[in-house]
Structure formats: C-alpha cells, structure tokens
C-alpha cells in the first residue's frame, strides 16, 4: 500500500513591478509539477507589508521563496532585501534576486546583504524558462528549508 | 680709546668726531666778532685785528660796535637788525678807520648763531665789482634755457659746472653726487685743460666724514680762499656769557677742519669754494670749486653761484624725479603687460618668461626663477636649480615678510658666495607657503674708479692718544672690486615685484577656481555617464527583453497557426531586437573603459588570457580553433580590461577566419621600456588601406549578413590601450591573416593620482 505523501503546497512570493515580466514568470511556473502559488506584489512597500502581514495582508501566508526584482517603485529592492535579511524571522526565507541589472555593484551589494542567489533575467525565453525551472527544482525540492 | 692697528677694518664712526664748529678758529683773511645784543657789546673777537685793522684784540674786547664804526653805519645796522631779516643788510659795506684817512673797507655779513649771539664777519672788500642783478638774471636765464634743451641728468650737471666756472673763474669746478651708501663720485667737471681729470672718480664715504657732511647740510656755501693760511684763534676762546666755545656752525670764516685742509694740500688746491646741493633735507651732492692758488671770492659772487646752483639744481631735482617717475611708469607698464601675458597663457609662469618684456625687466634683474610646486622655471643668469632648492628652504626659515631683498646675499647666507657672480643681489617674493619668485643680480665686478684705495681712505695717527682722521695721500686711480655686492634694489623695483605678487596670487587663485570648477564638471559628467551606463544596462534593456521574450513566446505557442510570412516577420523582429541588445551591451562596455576607474595592479597576462579563452570556449569549440602563446609576463595593468582586450582580439580572429580552422598565436616580446604583444591569425586578413579605420567606433568593413557585430570591438580595444598609455595597430594583407600588435609600458601608466580621491560608485574599483 503506497502512502501518498501529500506534497506541500508552495507559496512563491514574486516582487516585480513590470507586468510583462510577471506574466512571463507566471507562464514559466505553469510548467511546474509542484503544487504552488505565485503571489505577486508590485512595489517594495507592499512587499514589506505582505511579509510582515500588515494592512491588507494580515492573513498572508508565509512564502517559501521570494523572487525579488531590484528596481521597484516606492521602496527599492535593495532596501527590501536589507530589511528582510535584518529581520530575525524573515531572514530565513530564501531570497533570489532576479533582475535585469548586470551592474556588478548591484551583484556585490546583494551578496553583501546575504541574498541567497542573484540571477540575471535572460533575454531569451528558453533560458528564462530554464532559470525558473532551476529555481523551482533547487529551492523548492532539493534544498531543505528551515521549518516555519 | 684703543684702536687695533692690526685690524684692517676700522669703524670710522667709532672714531671721535672732531667738533669742527666748536674749534674756535677762523680763517685769517677776515675778522669775526661775537656781539651781545642789544648793546652790540663785543664778547669775542678773532686774534687778527692787529694785522687787518691795526687795532689789538684786547683793545676791542668789551667795547661796543659803535666804538668801532661811525654812527651812520651803526644806525643802518641797527635798522637792519630790528627788521627781523638779516638778509636785507647782508652784505653791508663797512668801513673802519685804520689810521688817519686810511680806511679798510669790508663786506660785513651778520647772522645769529644757535646760542643767540650776533656774529659779524668782516671780509676785506677786495674788488669794487658788483654783479648787476640783470646780468646775473641773464646768466641764469641762459643756463636754464640751455637746460631745457638737454635731456639727461649728466648733461644738466655739466651745464651747472660750466656756468659756475664761467662766473667764478676757478681752475676746476666739479659736481659730486652722493650715493645711498655715502660714497661720492664726480659726475661732472669743468677745468683747465692742464689739470688731471677727476671726472668719474669715486670717493669712499669716509672722505667727507659725518660731522663735515652735517656742516655742509647747514651751510649751503663754504669758502676757503687760502688753504695755506694759518688759522687764528678767537679771543677769549671761551665765550664769557655762555662759558663755552662759541658755536660757529653757520659762520663763513670758520676754519676748515685740519684734515680737510690737509686733503686740499694733497690735491694741490690753494683755494676752494663748496656749494651744497640739498634735496629733501639731505645732502644730495656738492659743487666743489678748486683753484691752484689762493683766490678770494666776493660775497656777491658767492651768492650768485649759490643762487645759480640752486636754480639749476631745482631743475635737476625735477629732472631726477622725472627720470625716477619715467622708470616707475615704465615698470608699471611692464607689470601690466606681464599680467596680460599671464592671463593669456595656460600656465601663468609661461606668461612671465616667454614674452618680451619679461620677468627680468620688471626689476632690472639679470636672472630670475619662479619656484612653483617644487618646480623651477629659470630665466637669465641664475644659480643652479639644486642651489635654489636650498636657497628657497633658507628663505622659508628666514624671510617672514611679504618680500625679501638684499644687495649682498653672501654676507647673510654664506652658501651664496659660490654663485656670487650671478646672485650677489636677491629680491624674493613669496606667492604662498612654498612658492617663490626670485630675482638675481650679479656681483658688481664693475670696476669702480675710486679716488685712491678705499681701504686706506684714512690713516690713523695716534699721537698722545689722540685719534685724528687724515685723508689719503694719493689720488692715483686704482681699481677696486666691490666684493659680494650687487647694485642696490630700488624702491620702485621692490614695489613692482610686490604688485606682481598680487597679480600672481589672483591668477593662481582664479586658475585654482577654474580647475576646481573643471573637476566638478568632470565629476558631474562622470556621474551622469555612470548613470547613463546604468540606465543603458537596465532601463533600456528591460523593454527590449520584453519585446524579445514575447515575440519568442508568440513563436513558441503559435508557430503552427501562423503562415510563413508571419514567421519570417517574427524572425526579423527577433534579429533586430537581438542586435539592439548587443549594441547596448557594447556601448556600455565602451563607456566602462574609463581611465579614472581602473585599478592598476600587477597582472599575470596569462591569467587574463585564460579568462578570455574561458569566455570564448563555445566559439573555440565550434570552430576548432587552436590557440598558442609565448611565455607571458606580468605587467602593470587593469586585469579586467586586459582580459577584454584579448577576448575582443581573439573573437575577431575566430570571426574573420578563412576556410581553414583558426590558428591563433599570442606573442610577447620585451622592448626597451614596454612589452609588445601580438595576436596573429590565419584568417581572411584586412586590406591595409583600412588599417586605421577599423579602430574607429561603429566602423565596419562587412555587412551584418556576412559578419555579425556592432563595429565596437576594436574601438573598445583602442580605448583600453589608450588608458594604458600604449599603442595598438594592425599589420595585414588581404588573404594572408592579420597580426594585431599592442604595447603596454613596463612601469604601467603613471597614474595621476587625484588627491588620492577614489571616484565613488566605481565600476571597477572593487578587488576581484
């Protein structure tokens, strides 16, 4: 008798201002075999409110993975990253910076802030799909994440 | 008082100056009476009344003047004395009965001395001559109109001596001028042809000692009609009222100092007349008249000469001031030109030395140096730069004023003796803490015609412990070199230097402001470039990526649903976007090649090459390229840039391959002070006519269909090499492969460190 271990439903928290990019990432995650949900906010302020369960987000589920763009309105991605990594609770959530910027300063700065990994958005759709697949496989299946 | 006779240098001022005006002696040709007003009682009289008047001095003393003269004369004298101005009665003809009808006629001159005694001097009226005022006026007028035709000081002085000699008929008339240092020189002379000329002779300051000068200043005219005559005493020698020898400062008959008489004897002078030329209460010079035999000069004639001298000297003074003024104006003009030149030149120092007039003309110097920021700019005759380094150091420690000047530097800074020939005189102005402008003057190896040996200008006679000055015995010319001394700096020259200092400070400040402004602008534009680079890398790429991704999504999902045309259109769109993305990348890469931003470090060339090959491994594998290299050195370079350089050159070698597999060799060769690298391939080669063009940004030799590329790769290479202060070029023939050469200086680029300031947000500033 096989016991089906119910796969945990994953929450992927996407912080991205560009509608087109949101859609692309959503499309990429459609290929995923894992039960998941992509939750999206479009600026840094909302991102922090969501993570801290403030305002409209009092019942927001804690995400298993944060995909963070660096250039955001209202509150910059760098600030969001710094705040997450300075928060004793939030800092355990893996953060993947996913951005267009190839600026080395941005890369160094992100790692200085203990980002879990930094990925440059691809210009090539196939590559993008591969990246998303890689993220999903690595961060949501392979890596043992700290229990909530 | 002890005098060290061994010592060659005797301080003349330390010798006791004989108080000439209190000697109580007069010349024997006239009679001097000291009277007490108002009774005109005779307190003292010269001891020669017997020979001149036939009355013994004892018979005159304690009498009144009215006992000597008749009442008519006394009334006239009384009237003159009460008029308040003795000049109205000077001179007065006086007659005194000697015996019977024998009268002696005198020119009497009255004056009150500093003690308030009335002094009457009687000189025998030798001639009946009376210079009519009109002829005298004509004389003066003629002289002055002659003066107005002459231009310079020397000619003026010449006219004075001519005119004075014309009037007085002395054998020799000279005009002495005193220098600031008290030495005198004869600047004009009129004489009998048979006499030895004294023109141009210099006399040491001690020839006319201080007390004598003082008397010359207070007496505008001195006469010694007979230098051989024996002086006579005043009787009594002490004035009974004041209980002191009478003060004869302003007396005409006062005896000359013994050493002055001796001086005259040595020159063979029998009579002398000296007129003082006073300017600004200082003795400017003298008109000295000498006669070989005794010569009496009437009071009127003396006065005429004095007047002539004064009138003409007024002209001289004016002309001298005009000359000073002209010189000052000239310096002012030069100064304004220098300021103009300085503001025209990029470097203000060039403005001071590259034009005419230049720095030297501003102060009448023979050499000058501008010491600015440890760098010396020299012009004219100057000490060596290494000497100047020490001199400036010395100035910093010893000259605290706004300026420093000396006409004898070696005496205060002994090191300077080594270069006394160029810098016995120094004028220095500090521009700031460590910057100076210096002017130099050579030692005056001008041969000065001294009237004798200035070191023996006086002898010291020691008899009974009395020390007395004696003039030198000889007037033979001898040459004397003024050691370690330059011509003195004039006040106007120092002032001009100070004015220049102001101008330089202003210009330096302005240039510093401009530099700061420039640096600020540069920084701003740098910051804007960086911002642009960032925008280019991000904001411009985002929408492009979006287009690319969605076009691809379209292709992926709906390929089946679209016809061939639609698919072709999509392909064009994809290609266009892709080219745009590459262009943006390349522009960004080009803008990142930034001289200011590279951290130069010791870089192993082999590592940079390996990195580049790593980035190219896919293309190398695809094309089957073989890449070999010489042993590679370690150089001072930006490692990322070096990697980029190799990557671009090797990528080109692969891209422009011929039908054979690419064979690429990287060579390295040490030249004198640079490394020469080469990247040699066996590709299609380049037509030599394009060998310069290929390095120009966006220049391409092929269509994009033939060879992809933006035309920026080699432009980036060139810029990288420029940052390294090296050279890059290509040698090739069509169809025979190409070799790209580039050099990197061995010492690395001399970095102009900008105050150690690191630009912030520096793309390459992190150690990698």
Tab-separated table of C-alpha atoms in Angstrom, chain A residues 8-9 26-27 39 51-52 55 59 61-62 64 68 75 87 92 97-98 102 105 107 115 120 126 130 146-148:
chain	number	residue	atom	x	y	z
A	8	UNK	CA	3.361	20.621	0.422
A	9	UNK	CA	1.755	23.496	-1.338
A	26	UNK	CA	3.841	33.065	-14.227
A	27	UNK	CA	3.957	31.377	-17.644
A	39	UNK	CA	1.796	35.624	-5.148
A	51	UNK	CA	5.859	39.799	4.606
A	52	UNK	CA	5.043	41.465	7.919
A	55	UNK	CA	-2.593	46.189	6.355
A	59	UNK	CA	-3.607	36.700	6.689
A	61	UNK	CA	0.747	33.040	4.054
A	62	UNK	CA	4.456	32.991	4.747
A	64	UNK	CA	8.631	29.565	0.820
A	68	UNK	CA	12.877	39.895	-5.837
A	75	UNK	CA	10.701	51.122	-1.976
A	87	UNK	CA	14.575	40.642	10.355
A	92	UNK	CA	15.356	32.532	6.903
A	97	UNK	CA	17.292	38.359	-6.766
A	98	UNK	CA	16.002	38.170	-10.283
A	102	UNK	CA	24.155	43.261	-14.704
A	105	UNK	CA	27.843	46.861	-7.785
A	107	UNK	CA	25.544	41.993	-7.512
A	115	UNK	CA	20.972	37.277	-0.719
A	120	UNK	CA	20.149	37.987	-14.172
A	126	UNK	CA	14.009	29.409	-23.408
A	130	UNK	CA	15.171	27.061	-17.706
A	146	UNK	CA	14.162	25.701	7.718
A	147	UNK	CA	10.772	24.736	9.221
A	148	UNK	CA	8.454	27.635	9.722
